[in-house]
mmCIF file of C-alpha atoms in Angstrom:
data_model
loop_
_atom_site.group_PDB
_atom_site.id
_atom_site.type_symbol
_atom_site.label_atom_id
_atom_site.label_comp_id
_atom_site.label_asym_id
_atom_site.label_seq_id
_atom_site.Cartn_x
_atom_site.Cartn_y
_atom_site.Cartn_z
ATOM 1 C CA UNK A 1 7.638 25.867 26.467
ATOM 2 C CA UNK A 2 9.292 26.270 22.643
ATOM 3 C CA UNK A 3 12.688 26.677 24.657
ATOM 4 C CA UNK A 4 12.362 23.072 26.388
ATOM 5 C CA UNK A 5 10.770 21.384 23.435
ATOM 6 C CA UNK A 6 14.167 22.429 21.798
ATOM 7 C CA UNK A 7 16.293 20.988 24.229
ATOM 8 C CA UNK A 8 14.675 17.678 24.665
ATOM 9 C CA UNK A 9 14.286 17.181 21.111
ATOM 10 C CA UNK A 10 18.017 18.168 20.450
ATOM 11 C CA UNK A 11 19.360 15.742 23.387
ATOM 12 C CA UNK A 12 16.773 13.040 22.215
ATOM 13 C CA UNK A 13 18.358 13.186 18.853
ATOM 14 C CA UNK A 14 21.603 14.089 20.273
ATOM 15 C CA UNK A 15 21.869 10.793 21.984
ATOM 16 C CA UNK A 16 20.540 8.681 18.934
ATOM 17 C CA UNK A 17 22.983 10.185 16.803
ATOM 18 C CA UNK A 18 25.386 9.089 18.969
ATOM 19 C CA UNK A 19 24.254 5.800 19.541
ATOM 20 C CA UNK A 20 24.106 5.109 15.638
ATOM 21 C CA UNK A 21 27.877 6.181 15.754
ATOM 22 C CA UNK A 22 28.679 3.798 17.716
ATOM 23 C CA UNK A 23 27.193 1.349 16.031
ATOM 24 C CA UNK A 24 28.824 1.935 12.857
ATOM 25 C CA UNK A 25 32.124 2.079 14.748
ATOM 26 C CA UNK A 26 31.764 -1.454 16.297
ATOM 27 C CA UNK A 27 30.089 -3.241 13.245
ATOM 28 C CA UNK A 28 33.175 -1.994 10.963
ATOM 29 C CA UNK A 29 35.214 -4.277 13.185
ATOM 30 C CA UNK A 30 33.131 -6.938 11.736
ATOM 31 C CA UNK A 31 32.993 -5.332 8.037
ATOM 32 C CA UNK A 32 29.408 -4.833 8.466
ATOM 33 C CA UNK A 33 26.943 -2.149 8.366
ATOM 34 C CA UNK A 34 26.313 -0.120 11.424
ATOM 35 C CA UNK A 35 22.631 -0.767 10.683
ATOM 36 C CA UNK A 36 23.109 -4.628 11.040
ATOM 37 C CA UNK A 37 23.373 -3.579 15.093
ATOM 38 C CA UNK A 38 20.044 -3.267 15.543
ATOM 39 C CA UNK A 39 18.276 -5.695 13.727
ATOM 40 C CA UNK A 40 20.986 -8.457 15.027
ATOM 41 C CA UNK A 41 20.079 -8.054 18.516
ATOM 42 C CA UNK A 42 16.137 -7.695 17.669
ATOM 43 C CA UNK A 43 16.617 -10.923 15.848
ATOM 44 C CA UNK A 44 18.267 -12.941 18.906
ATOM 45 C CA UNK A 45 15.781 -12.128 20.948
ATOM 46 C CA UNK A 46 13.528 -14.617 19.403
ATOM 47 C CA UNK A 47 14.772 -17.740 18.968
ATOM 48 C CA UNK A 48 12.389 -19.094 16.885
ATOM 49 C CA UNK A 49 12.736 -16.498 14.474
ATOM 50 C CA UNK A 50 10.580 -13.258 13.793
ATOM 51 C CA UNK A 51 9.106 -12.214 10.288
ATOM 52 C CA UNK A 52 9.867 -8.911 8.207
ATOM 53 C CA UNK A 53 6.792 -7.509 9.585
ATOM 54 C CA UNK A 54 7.629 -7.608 13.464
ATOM 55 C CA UNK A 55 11.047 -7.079 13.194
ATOM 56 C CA UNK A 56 9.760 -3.442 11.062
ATOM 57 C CA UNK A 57 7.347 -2.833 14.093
ATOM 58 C CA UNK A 58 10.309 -3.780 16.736
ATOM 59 C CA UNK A 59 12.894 -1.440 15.103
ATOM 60 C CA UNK A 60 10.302 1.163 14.347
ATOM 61 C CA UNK A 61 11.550 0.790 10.034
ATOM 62 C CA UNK A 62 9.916 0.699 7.267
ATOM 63 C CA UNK A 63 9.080 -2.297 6.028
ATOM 64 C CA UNK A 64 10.153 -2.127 2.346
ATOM 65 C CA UNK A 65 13.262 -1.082 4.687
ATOM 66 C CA UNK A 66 13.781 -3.981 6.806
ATOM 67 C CA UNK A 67 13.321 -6.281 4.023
ATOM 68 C CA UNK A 68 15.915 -4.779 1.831
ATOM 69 C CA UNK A 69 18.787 -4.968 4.814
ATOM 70 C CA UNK A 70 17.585 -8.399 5.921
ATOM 71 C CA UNK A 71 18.498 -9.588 1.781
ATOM 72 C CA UNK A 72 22.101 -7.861 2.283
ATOM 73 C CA UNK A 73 22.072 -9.680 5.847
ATOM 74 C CA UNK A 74 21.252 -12.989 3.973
ATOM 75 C CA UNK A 75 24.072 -12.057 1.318
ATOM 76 C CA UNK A 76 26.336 -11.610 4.238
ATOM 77 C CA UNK A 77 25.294 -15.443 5.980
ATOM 78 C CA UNK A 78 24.211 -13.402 9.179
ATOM 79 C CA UNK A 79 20.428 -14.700 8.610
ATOM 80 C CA UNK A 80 18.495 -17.520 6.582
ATOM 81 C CA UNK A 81 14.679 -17.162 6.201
ATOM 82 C CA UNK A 82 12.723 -20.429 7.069
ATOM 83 C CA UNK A 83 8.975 -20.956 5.662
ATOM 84 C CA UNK A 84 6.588 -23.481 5.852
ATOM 85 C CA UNK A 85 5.626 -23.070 2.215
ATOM 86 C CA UNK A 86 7.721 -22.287 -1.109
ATOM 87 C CA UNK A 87 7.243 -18.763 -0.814
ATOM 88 C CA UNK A 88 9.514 -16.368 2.108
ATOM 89 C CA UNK A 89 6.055 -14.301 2.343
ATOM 90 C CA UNK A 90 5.642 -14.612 6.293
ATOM 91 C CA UNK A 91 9.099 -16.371 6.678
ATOM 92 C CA UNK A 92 10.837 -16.451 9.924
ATOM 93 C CA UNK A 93 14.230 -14.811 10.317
ATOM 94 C CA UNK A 94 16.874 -16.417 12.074
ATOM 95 C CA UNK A 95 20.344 -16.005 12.686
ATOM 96 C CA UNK A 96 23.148 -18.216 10.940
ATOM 97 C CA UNK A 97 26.129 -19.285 12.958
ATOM 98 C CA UNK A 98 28.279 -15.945 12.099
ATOM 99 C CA UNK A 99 24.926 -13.929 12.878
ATOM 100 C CA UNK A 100 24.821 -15.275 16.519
ATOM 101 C CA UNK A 101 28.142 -14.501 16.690
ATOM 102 C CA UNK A 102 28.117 -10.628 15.197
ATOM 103 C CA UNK A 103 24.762 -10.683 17.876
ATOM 104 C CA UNK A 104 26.639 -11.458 20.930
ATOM 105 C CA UNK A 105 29.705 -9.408 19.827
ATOM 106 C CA UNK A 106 27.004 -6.634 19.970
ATOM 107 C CA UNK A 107 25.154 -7.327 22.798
ATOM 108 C CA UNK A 108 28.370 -7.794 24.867
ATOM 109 C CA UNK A 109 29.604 -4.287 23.585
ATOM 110 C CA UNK A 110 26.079 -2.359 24.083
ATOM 111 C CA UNK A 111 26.209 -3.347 27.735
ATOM 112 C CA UNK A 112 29.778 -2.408 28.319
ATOM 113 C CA UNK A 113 28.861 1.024 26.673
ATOM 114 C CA UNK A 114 25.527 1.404 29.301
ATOM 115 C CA UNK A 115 27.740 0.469 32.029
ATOM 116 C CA UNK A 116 30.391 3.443 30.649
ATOM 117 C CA UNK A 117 27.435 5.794 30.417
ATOM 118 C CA UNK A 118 25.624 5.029 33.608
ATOM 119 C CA UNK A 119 28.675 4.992 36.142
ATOM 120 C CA UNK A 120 28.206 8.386 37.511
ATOM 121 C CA UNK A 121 24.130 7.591 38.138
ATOM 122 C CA UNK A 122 22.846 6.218 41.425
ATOM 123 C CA UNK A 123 20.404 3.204 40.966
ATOM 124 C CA UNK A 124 17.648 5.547 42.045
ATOM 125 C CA UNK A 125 18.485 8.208 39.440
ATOM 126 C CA UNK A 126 18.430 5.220 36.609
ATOM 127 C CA UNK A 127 14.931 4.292 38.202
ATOM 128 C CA UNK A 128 13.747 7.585 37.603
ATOM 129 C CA UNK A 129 15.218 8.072 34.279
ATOM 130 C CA UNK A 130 13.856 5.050 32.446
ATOM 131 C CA UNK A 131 10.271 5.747 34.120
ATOM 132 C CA UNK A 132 10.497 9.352 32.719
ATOM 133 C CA UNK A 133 11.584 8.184 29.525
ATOM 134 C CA UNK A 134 8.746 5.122 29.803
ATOM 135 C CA UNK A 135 5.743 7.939 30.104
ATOM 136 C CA UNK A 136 7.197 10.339 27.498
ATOM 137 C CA UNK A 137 7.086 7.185 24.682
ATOM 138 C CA UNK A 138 4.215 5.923 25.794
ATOM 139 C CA UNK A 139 2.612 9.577 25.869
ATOM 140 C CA UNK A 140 3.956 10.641 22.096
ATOM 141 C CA UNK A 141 2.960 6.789 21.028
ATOM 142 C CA UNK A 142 -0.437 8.306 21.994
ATOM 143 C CA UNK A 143 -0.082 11.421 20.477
ATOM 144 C CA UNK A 144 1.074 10.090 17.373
ATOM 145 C CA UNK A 145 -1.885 7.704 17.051
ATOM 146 C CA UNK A 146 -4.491 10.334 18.268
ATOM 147 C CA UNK A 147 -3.271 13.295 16.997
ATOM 148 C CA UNK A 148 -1.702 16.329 19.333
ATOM 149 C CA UNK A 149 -5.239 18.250 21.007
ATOM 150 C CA UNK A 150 -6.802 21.348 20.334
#
């Protein structure tokens, strides 16, 4: 049991690892942060903006985190904040002009990297894959809030 706890944990981490690599490689093109990746394509998926708080729960950060890289986003004109009030408390984040562009740039390149990774799986294979991977979240989400049993 110890011996395939060790090998899904190292290809889980394995595979993020990778992915983070990635991202850093393709947001240098842009002279950003590989970081940026992430929260870019979170971001466009909301078109009338999201707030510091979902955008933490989205990308599973922290949200002291989230905040800090959204002000060096801002700094970079990727995103603007837009509030009702005075105060950015609760503000929506959306992305600026060069932001939607640096999102589609990513977007466009994450897909043509699943496509590279996936062309040797069968459409039933990728079924089964993302439905394993959908009940082991969804089982250590539980764990995580519940605690591991006795």
């Amino acid at each position: 049991m110890l011996e395939r706890f060790q090998q899904f944990s190292f290809i889980i981490s394995g595979i993020n690892r990778h992915i983070q690599r990635l991202e850093r490689t393709e947001m240098i093109k842009y002279g950003y942060k590989g970081s940026y990746a992430q929260y870019l394509v979170a971001i466009q998926r909301f078109k009338d903006g999201v707030t510091c708080t979902q955008l933490s729960e989205i990308c599973d950060k922290d949200k002291a985190a989230v905040s800090r890289i959204i002000v060096e986003m801002e700094n970079r004109d990727l995103v603007f904040r837009e509030s009702d009030n005075e105060r950015l408390y609760n503000a929506k984040i959306k992305l600026t002009d060069e932001g939607k562009k640096a999102a589609q740039y990513v977007s466009e390149r994450a897909c043509s990297a699943v496509d590279a990774v996936g062309t040797t799986m069968t459409d039933d294979e990728r079924t089964a894959l993302y439905a394993a991977l959908d009940i082991i979240f969804s089982k250590l989400d539980t764990l995580n809030k519940e605690g591991i049993p006795h």
